[in-house]
Short mmCIF file of C-alpha atoms and ligand atoms in Angstrom, two decimals:
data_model
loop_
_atom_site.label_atom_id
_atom_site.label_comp_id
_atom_site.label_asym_id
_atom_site.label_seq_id
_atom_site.Cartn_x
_atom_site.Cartn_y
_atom_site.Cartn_z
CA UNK A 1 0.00 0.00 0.00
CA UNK A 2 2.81 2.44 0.66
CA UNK A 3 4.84 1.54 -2.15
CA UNK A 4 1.76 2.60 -4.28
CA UNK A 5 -1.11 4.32 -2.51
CA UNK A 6 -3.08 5.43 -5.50
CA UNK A 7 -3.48 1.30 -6.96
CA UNK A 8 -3.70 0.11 -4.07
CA UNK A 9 -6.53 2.33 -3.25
CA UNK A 10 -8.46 2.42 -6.62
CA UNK A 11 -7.27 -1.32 -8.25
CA UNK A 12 -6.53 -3.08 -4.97
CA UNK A 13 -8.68 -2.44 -2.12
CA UNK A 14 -12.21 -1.98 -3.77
CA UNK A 15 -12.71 -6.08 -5.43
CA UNK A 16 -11.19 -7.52 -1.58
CA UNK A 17 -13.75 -4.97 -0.07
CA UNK A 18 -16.24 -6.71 -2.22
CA UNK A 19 -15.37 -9.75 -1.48
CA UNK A 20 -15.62 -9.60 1.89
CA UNK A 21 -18.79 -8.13 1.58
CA UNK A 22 -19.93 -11.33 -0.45
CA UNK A 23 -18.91 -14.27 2.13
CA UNK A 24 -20.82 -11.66 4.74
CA UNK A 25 -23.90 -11.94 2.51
CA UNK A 26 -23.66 -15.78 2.36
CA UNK A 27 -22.93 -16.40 5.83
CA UNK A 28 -26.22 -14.58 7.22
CA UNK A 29 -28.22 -15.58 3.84
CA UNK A 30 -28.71 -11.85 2.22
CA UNK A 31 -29.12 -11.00 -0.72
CA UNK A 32 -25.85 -9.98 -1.99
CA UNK A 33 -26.71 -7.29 -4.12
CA UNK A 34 -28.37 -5.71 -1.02
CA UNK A 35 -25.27 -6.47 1.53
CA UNK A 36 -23.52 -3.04 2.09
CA UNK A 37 -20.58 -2.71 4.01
CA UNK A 38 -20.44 -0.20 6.89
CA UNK A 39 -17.30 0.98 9.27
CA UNK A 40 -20.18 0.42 12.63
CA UNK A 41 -23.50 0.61 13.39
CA UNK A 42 -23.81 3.99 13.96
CA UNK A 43 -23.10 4.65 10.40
CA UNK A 44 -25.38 2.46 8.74
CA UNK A 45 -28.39 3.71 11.51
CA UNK A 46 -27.35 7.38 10.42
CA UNK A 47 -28.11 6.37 6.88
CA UNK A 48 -31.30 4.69 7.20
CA UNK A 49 -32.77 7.62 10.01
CA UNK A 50 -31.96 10.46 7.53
CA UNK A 51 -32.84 8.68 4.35
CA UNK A 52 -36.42 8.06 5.79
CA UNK A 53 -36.77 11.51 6.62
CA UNK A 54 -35.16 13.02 3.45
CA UNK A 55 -37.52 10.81 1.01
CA UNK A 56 -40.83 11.66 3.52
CA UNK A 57 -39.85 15.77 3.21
CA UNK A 58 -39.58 14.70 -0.39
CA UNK A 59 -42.97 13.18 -0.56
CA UNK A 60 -44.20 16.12 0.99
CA UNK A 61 -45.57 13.81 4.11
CA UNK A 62 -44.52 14.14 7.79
CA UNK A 63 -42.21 11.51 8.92
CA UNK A 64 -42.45 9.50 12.17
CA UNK A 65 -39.69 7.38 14.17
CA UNK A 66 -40.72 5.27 16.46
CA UNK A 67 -38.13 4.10 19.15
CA UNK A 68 -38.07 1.84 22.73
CA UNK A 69 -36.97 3.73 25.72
CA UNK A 70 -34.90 0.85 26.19
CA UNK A 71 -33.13 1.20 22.70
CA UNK A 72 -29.69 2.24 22.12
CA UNK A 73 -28.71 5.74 23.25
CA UNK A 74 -27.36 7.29 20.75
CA UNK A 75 -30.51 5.73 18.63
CA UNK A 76 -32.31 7.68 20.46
CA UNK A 77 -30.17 10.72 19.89
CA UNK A 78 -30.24 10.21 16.00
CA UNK A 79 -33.87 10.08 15.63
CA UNK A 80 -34.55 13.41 18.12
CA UNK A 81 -31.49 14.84 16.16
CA UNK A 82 -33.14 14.12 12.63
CA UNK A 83 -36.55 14.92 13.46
CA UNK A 84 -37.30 14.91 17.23
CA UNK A 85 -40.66 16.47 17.17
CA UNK A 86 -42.04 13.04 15.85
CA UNK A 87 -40.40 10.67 17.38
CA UNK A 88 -42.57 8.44 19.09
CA UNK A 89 -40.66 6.11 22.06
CA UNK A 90 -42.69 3.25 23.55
CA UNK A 91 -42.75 3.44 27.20
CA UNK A 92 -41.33 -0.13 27.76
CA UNK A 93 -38.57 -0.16 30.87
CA UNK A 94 -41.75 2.07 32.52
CA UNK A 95 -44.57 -0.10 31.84
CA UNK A 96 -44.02 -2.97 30.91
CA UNK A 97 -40.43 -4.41 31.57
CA UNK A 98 -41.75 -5.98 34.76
CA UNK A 99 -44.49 -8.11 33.22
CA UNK A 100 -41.52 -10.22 31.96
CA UNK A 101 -41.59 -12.12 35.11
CA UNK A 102 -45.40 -13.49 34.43
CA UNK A 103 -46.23 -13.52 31.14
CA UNK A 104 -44.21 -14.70 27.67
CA UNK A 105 -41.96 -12.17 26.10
CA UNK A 106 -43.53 -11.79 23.06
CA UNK A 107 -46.90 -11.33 24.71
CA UNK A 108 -45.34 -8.40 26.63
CA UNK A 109 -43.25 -6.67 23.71
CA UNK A 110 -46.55 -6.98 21.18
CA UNK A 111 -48.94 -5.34 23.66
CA UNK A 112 -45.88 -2.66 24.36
CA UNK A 113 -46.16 -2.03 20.56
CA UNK A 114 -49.97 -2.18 20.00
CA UNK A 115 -50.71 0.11 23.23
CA UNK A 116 -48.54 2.33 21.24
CA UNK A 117 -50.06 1.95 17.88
CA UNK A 118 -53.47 2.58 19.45
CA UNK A 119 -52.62 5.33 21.37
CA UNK A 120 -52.73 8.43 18.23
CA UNK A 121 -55.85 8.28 16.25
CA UNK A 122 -53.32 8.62 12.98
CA UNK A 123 -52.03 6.31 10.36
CA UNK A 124 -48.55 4.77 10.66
CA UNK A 125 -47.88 4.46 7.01
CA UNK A 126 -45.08 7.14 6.97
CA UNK A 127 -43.11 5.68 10.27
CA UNK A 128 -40.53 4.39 10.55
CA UNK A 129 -40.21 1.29 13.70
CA UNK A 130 -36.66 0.25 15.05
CA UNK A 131 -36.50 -2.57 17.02
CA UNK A 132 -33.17 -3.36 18.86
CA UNK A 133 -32.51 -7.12 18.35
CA UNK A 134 -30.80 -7.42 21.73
CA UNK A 135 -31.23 -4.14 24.04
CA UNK A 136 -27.48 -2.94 25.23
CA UNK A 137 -28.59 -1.87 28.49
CA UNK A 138 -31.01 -4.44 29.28
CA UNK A 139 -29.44 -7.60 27.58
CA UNK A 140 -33.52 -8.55 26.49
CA UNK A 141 -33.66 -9.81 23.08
CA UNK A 142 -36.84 -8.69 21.25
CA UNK A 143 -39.18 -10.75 19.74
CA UNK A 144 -37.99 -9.58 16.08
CA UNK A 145 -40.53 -11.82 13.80
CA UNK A 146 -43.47 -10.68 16.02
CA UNK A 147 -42.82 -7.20 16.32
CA UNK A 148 -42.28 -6.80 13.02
CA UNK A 149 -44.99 -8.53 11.39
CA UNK A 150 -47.54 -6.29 13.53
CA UNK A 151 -45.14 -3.38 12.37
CA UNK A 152 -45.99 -4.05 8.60
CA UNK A 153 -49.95 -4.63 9.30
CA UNK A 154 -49.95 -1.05 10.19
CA UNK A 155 -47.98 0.45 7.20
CA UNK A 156 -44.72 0.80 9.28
CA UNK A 157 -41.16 0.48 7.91
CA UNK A 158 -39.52 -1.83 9.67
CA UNK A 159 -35.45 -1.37 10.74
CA UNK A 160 -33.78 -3.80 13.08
CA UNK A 161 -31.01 -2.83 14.86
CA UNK A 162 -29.27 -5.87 15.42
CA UNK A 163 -25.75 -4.78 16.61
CA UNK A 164 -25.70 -7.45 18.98
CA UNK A 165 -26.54 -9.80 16.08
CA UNK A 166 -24.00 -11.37 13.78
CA UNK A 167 -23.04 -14.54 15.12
CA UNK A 168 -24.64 -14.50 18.68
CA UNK A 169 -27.87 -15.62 17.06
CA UNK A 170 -28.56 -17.31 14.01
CA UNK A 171 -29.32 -14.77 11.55
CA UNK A 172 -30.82 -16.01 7.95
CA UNK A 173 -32.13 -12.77 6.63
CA UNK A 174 -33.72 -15.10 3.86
CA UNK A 175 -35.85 -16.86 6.27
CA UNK A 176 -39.05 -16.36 7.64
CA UNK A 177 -38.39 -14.65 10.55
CA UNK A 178 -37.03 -11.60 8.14
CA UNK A 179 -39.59 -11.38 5.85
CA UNK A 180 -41.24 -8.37 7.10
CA UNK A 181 -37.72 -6.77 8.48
CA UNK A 182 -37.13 -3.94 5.78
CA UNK A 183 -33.58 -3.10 6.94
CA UNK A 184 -31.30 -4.84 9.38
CA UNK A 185 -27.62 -3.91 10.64
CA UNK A 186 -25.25 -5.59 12.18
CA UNK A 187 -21.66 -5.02 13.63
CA UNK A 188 -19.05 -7.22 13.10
CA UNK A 189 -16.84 -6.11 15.90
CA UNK A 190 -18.88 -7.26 18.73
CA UNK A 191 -20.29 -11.57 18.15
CA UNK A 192 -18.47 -12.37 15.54
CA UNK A 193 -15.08 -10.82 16.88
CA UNK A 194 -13.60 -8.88 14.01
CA UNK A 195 -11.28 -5.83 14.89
CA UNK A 196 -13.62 -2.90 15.19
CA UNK A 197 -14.96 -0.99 12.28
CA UNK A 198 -16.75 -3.66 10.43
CA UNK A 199 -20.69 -3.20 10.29
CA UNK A 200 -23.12 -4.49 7.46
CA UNK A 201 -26.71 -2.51 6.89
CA UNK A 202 -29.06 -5.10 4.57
CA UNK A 203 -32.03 -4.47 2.24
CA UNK A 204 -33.43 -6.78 0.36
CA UNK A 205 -35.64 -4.75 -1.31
CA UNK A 206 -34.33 -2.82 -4.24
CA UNK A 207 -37.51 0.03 -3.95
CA UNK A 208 -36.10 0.99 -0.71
CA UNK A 209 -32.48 0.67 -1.62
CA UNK A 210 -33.17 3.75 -4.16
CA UNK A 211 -35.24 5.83 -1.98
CA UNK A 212 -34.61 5.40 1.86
CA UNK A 213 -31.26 4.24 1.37
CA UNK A 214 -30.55 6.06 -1.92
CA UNK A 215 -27.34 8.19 0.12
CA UNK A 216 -25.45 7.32 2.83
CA UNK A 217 -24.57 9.18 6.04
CA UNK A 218 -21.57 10.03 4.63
CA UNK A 219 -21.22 10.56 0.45
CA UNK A 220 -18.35 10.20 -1.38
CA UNK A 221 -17.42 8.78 -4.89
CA UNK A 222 -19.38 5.91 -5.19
CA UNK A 223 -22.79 8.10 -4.62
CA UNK A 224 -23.72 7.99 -8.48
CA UNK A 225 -23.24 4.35 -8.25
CA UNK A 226 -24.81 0.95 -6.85
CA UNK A 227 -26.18 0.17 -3.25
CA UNK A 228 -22.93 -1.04 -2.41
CA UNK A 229 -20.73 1.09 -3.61
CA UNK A 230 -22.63 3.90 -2.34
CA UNK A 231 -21.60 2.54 1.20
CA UNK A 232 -18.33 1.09 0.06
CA UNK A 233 -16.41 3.98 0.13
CA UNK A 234 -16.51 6.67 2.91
CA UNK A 235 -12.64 8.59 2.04
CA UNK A 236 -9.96 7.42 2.98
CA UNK A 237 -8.53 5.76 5.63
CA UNK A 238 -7.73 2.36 7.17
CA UNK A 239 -10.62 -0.60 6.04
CA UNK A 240 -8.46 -3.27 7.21
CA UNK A 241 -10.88 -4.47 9.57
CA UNK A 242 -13.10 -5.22 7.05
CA UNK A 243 -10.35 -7.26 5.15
CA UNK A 244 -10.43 -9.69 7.88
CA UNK A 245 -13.90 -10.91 7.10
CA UNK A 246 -12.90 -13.65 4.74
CA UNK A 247 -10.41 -14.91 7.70
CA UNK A 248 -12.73 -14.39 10.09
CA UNK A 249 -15.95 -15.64 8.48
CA UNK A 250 -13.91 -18.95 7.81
CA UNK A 251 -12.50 -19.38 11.01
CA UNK A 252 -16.56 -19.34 12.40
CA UNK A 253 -17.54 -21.80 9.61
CA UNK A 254 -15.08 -24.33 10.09
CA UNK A 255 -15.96 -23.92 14.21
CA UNK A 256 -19.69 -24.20 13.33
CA UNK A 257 -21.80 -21.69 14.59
CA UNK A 258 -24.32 -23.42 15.84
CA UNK A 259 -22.40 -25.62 18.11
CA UNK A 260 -20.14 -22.02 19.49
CA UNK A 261 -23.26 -20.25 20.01
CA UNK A 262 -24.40 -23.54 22.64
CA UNK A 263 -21.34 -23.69 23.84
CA UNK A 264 -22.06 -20.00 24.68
CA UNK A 265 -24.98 -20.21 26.03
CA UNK A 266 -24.12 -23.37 28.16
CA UNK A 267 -21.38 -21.72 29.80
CA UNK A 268 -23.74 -18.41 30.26
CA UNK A 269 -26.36 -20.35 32.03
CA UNK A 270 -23.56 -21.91 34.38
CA UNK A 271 -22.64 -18.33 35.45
CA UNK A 272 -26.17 -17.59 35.49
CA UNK A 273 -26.95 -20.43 37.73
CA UNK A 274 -24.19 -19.24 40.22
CA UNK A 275 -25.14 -16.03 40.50
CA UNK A 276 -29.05 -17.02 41.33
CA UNK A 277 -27.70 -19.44 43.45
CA UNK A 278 -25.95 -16.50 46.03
CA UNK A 279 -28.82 -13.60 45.33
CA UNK A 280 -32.15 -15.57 45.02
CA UNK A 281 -34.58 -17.72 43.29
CA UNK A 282 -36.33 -15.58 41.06
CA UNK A 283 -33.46 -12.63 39.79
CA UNK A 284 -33.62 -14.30 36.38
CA UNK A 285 -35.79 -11.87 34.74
CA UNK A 286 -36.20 -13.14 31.39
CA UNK A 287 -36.01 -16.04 29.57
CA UNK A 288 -35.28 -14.51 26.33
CA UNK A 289 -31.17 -13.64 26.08
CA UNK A 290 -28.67 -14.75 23.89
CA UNK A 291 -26.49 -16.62 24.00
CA UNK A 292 -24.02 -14.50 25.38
CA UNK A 293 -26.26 -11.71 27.52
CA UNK A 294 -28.54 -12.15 30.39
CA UNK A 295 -31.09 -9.88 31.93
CA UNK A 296 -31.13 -9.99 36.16
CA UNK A 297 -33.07 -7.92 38.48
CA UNK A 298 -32.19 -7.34 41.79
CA UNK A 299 -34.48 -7.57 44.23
CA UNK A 300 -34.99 -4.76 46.12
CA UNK A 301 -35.03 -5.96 49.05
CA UNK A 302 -31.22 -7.37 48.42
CA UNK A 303 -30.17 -4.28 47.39
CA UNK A 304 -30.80 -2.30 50.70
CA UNK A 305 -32.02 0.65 49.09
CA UNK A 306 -28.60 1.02 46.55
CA UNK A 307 -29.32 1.82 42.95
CA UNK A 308 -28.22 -1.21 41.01
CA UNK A 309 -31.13 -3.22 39.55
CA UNK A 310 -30.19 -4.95 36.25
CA UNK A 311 -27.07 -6.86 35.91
CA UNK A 312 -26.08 -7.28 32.21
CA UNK A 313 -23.90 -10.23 31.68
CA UNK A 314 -21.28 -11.15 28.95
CA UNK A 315 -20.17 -14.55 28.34
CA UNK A 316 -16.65 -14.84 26.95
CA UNK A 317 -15.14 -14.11 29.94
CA UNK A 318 -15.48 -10.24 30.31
CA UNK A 319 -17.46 -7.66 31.12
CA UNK A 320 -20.37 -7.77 33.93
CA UNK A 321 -22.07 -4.55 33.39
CA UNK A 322 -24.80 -3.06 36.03
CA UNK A 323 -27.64 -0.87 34.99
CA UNK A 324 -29.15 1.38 37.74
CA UNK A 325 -32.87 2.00 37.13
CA UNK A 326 -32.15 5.09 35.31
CA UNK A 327 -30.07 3.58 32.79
CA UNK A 328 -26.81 4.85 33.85
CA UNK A 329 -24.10 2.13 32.64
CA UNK A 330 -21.34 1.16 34.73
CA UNK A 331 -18.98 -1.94 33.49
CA UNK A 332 -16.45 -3.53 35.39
CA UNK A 333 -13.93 -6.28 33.83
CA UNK A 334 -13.95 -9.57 35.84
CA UNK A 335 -13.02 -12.81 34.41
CA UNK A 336 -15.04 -16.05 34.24
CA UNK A 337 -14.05 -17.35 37.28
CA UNK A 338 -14.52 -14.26 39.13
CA UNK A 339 -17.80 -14.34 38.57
CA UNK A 340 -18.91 -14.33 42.61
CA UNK A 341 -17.09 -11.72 42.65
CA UNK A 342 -18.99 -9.54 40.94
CA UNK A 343 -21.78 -9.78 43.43
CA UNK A 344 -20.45 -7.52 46.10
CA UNK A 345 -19.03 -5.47 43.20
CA UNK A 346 -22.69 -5.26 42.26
CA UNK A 347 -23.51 -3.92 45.54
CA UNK A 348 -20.63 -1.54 45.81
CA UNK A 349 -21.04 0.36 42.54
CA UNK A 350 -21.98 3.60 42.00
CA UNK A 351 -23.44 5.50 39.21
CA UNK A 352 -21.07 7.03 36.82
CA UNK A 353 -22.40 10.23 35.09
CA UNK A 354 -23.64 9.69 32.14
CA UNK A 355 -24.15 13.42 31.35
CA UNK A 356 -20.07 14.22 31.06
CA UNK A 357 -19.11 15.79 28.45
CA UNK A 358 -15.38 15.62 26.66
CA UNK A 359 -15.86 19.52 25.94
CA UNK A 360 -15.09 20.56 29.33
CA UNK A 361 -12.16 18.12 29.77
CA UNK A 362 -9.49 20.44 30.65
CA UNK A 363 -6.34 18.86 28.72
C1 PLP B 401 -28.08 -2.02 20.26
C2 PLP B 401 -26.93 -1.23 19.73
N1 PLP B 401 -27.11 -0.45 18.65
C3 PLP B 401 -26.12 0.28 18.13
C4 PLP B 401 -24.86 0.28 18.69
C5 PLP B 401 -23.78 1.12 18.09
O1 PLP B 401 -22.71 0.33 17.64
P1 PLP B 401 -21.37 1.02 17.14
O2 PLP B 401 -20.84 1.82 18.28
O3 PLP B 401 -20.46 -0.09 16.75
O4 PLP B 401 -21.72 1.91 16.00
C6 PLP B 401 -24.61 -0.51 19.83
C7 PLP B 401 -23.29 -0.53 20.45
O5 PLP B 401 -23.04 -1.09 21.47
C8 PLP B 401 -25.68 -1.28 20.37
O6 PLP B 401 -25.50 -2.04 21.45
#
């Protein structure tokens, strides 16, 4: 590459970009003309929020966004950024995260949705619904299929943020279970362990690919061009992470996927098991993680009036993260056979302030 920037760049880098974008497509069963590559997430969730309310202004109707309270942050922050007087965020962590305990998840995340669809005396056919795969604060995996079938019976766009996706469940976007997902990303740095800055964002449907998803958060040369080179190209800079797909993809294949992601979930559940086993009975609060994330409430009684309610736990060793009741994050490393002792750490930790910002850092 240094020898010879410019070929590298324009002869080189663009057909292995491709390529990895390919064995991507086939390993989560998209359609590969509607597989774009993305450095994260947050890019490829820029692109679809703004593209739905670019081509709504452009149709001359009023856009709507519908979010979770218990989606991703900076989700959040996108869709009040792009057009926050009409975002519309089900009240779920208020109202109805605590049914979990009695009644089936998909029960509880379908009347969450309906209570909001009935709520406005309006028609949906201009919103646009994202629904977090797996929430990052509250480790609860949302009954996709469901939610998004519902979603299209009321004229809704459907966009599934599945950062927690690729590889920790088994995603066929050809399936069933995807036929009424419009759009779904995906990060490759978290599941599926490639270095950071790999990130797909899917459409199978070439309509929306040349309206909602006609530019990309951020445009560059390949704007004039296809879907995927639209994304493809964002300026310069370094895309090896996305190189390693083809290494990394193979690596998972010849490992099968199926068998790591119960190998997973087998060790999860022994942590699991341990930790219920020194709080109490009934701190499993739902039955619907992955297979690496687990949702636990703490009894408030145990917790002698501190703020820590929902533990958010990693497999693989890591992180143990506790979520106070107003969100607030704080993760501490432990490894997997410190596991007890993250409950005293659970009871010792305080709230970080979420609310900092790097502006006033005095450097
Ligand atoms: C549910 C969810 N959505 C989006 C993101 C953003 O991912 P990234 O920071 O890689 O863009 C995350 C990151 O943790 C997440 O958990």
């Amino acid at each position: 590459m240094e020898q010879q920037p410019l070929r590298y760049f324009d002869r080189d880098l663009l057909p292995h970009l491709v390529y990895s974008a390919r064995l991507l497509a086939t390993f989560c069963k998209a359609d590969r003309a509607g597989l774009a590559l993305t450095q994260n997430a947050t890019t490829a969730l820029n692109g679809v929020i703004q593209g739905h309310v670019r081509i709504c202004r452009e149709r001359g109707v009023t856009p709507t966004i519908v979010v979770w309270d218990i989606s991703y942050g900076s989700v959040k922050k996108m869709a009040n950024h792009q057009f926050g007087a009409n975002v519309v965020e089900i009240p779920f962590q208020a109202n109805f995260l605590h049914k979990l305990r009695e009644s089936p998840t998909e029960e509880v995340f379908l009347k969450a949705l309906e209570q909001t669809i009935d709520s406005a005396d309006k028609s949906w056919e201009n919103s646009l619904l994202i629904i977090d795969q797996t929430t990052s604060n509250t480790a609860l995996n949302l009954p996709v299929r469901a939610l998004a079938q519902r979603a299209k019976q009321a004229g809704m766009l459907v966009l599934v943020d599945g950062a927690h996706g690729l590889l920790a469940q088994d995603i066929a976007l050809d399936s069933d279970d995807y036929e009424n997902v419009d759009m779904y990303v995906s990060n490759g740095h978290k599941w599926l362990y490639c270095p950071r800055g790999v990130a797909m964002l899917c459409c199978a449907k070439e309509e929306l690919r040349e309206t909602t998803l006609r530019q990309p958060a951020v445009v560059s040369h390949g704007i004039d061009d296809g879907y995927l080179s639209r994304f493809l190209w964002d300026g310069t800079r370094n895309y090896a992470a996305q190189l390693s797909l083809p290494l990394v993809l193979d690596h998972w294949n010849r490992r099968n996927p199926a068998l790591v992601r119960t190998t997973m979930r087998t060790r999860l559940m022994d942590a699991i098991q341990i930790l219920a086993d020194l709080w109490h009975d009934g701190c499993v609060l739902s039955q619907s993680g992955t297979a690496g994330t687990w949702l636990f409430d703490l009894a408030s009684g145990l917790l002698d009036g501190r703020s820590c309610r929902f533990i958010h736990l990693f497999d693989t060793s890591s992180v143990v993260s506790f979520t106070d009741s107003s969100t607030s994050v704080v993760s501490s490393t432990v490894s997997s056979t410190s596991m007890l002792a993250a409950s005293s750490m659970a009871l010792s930790t305080s709230s970080v302030n979420p609310s900092s910002s790097f502006d006033s850092f005095a450097f």
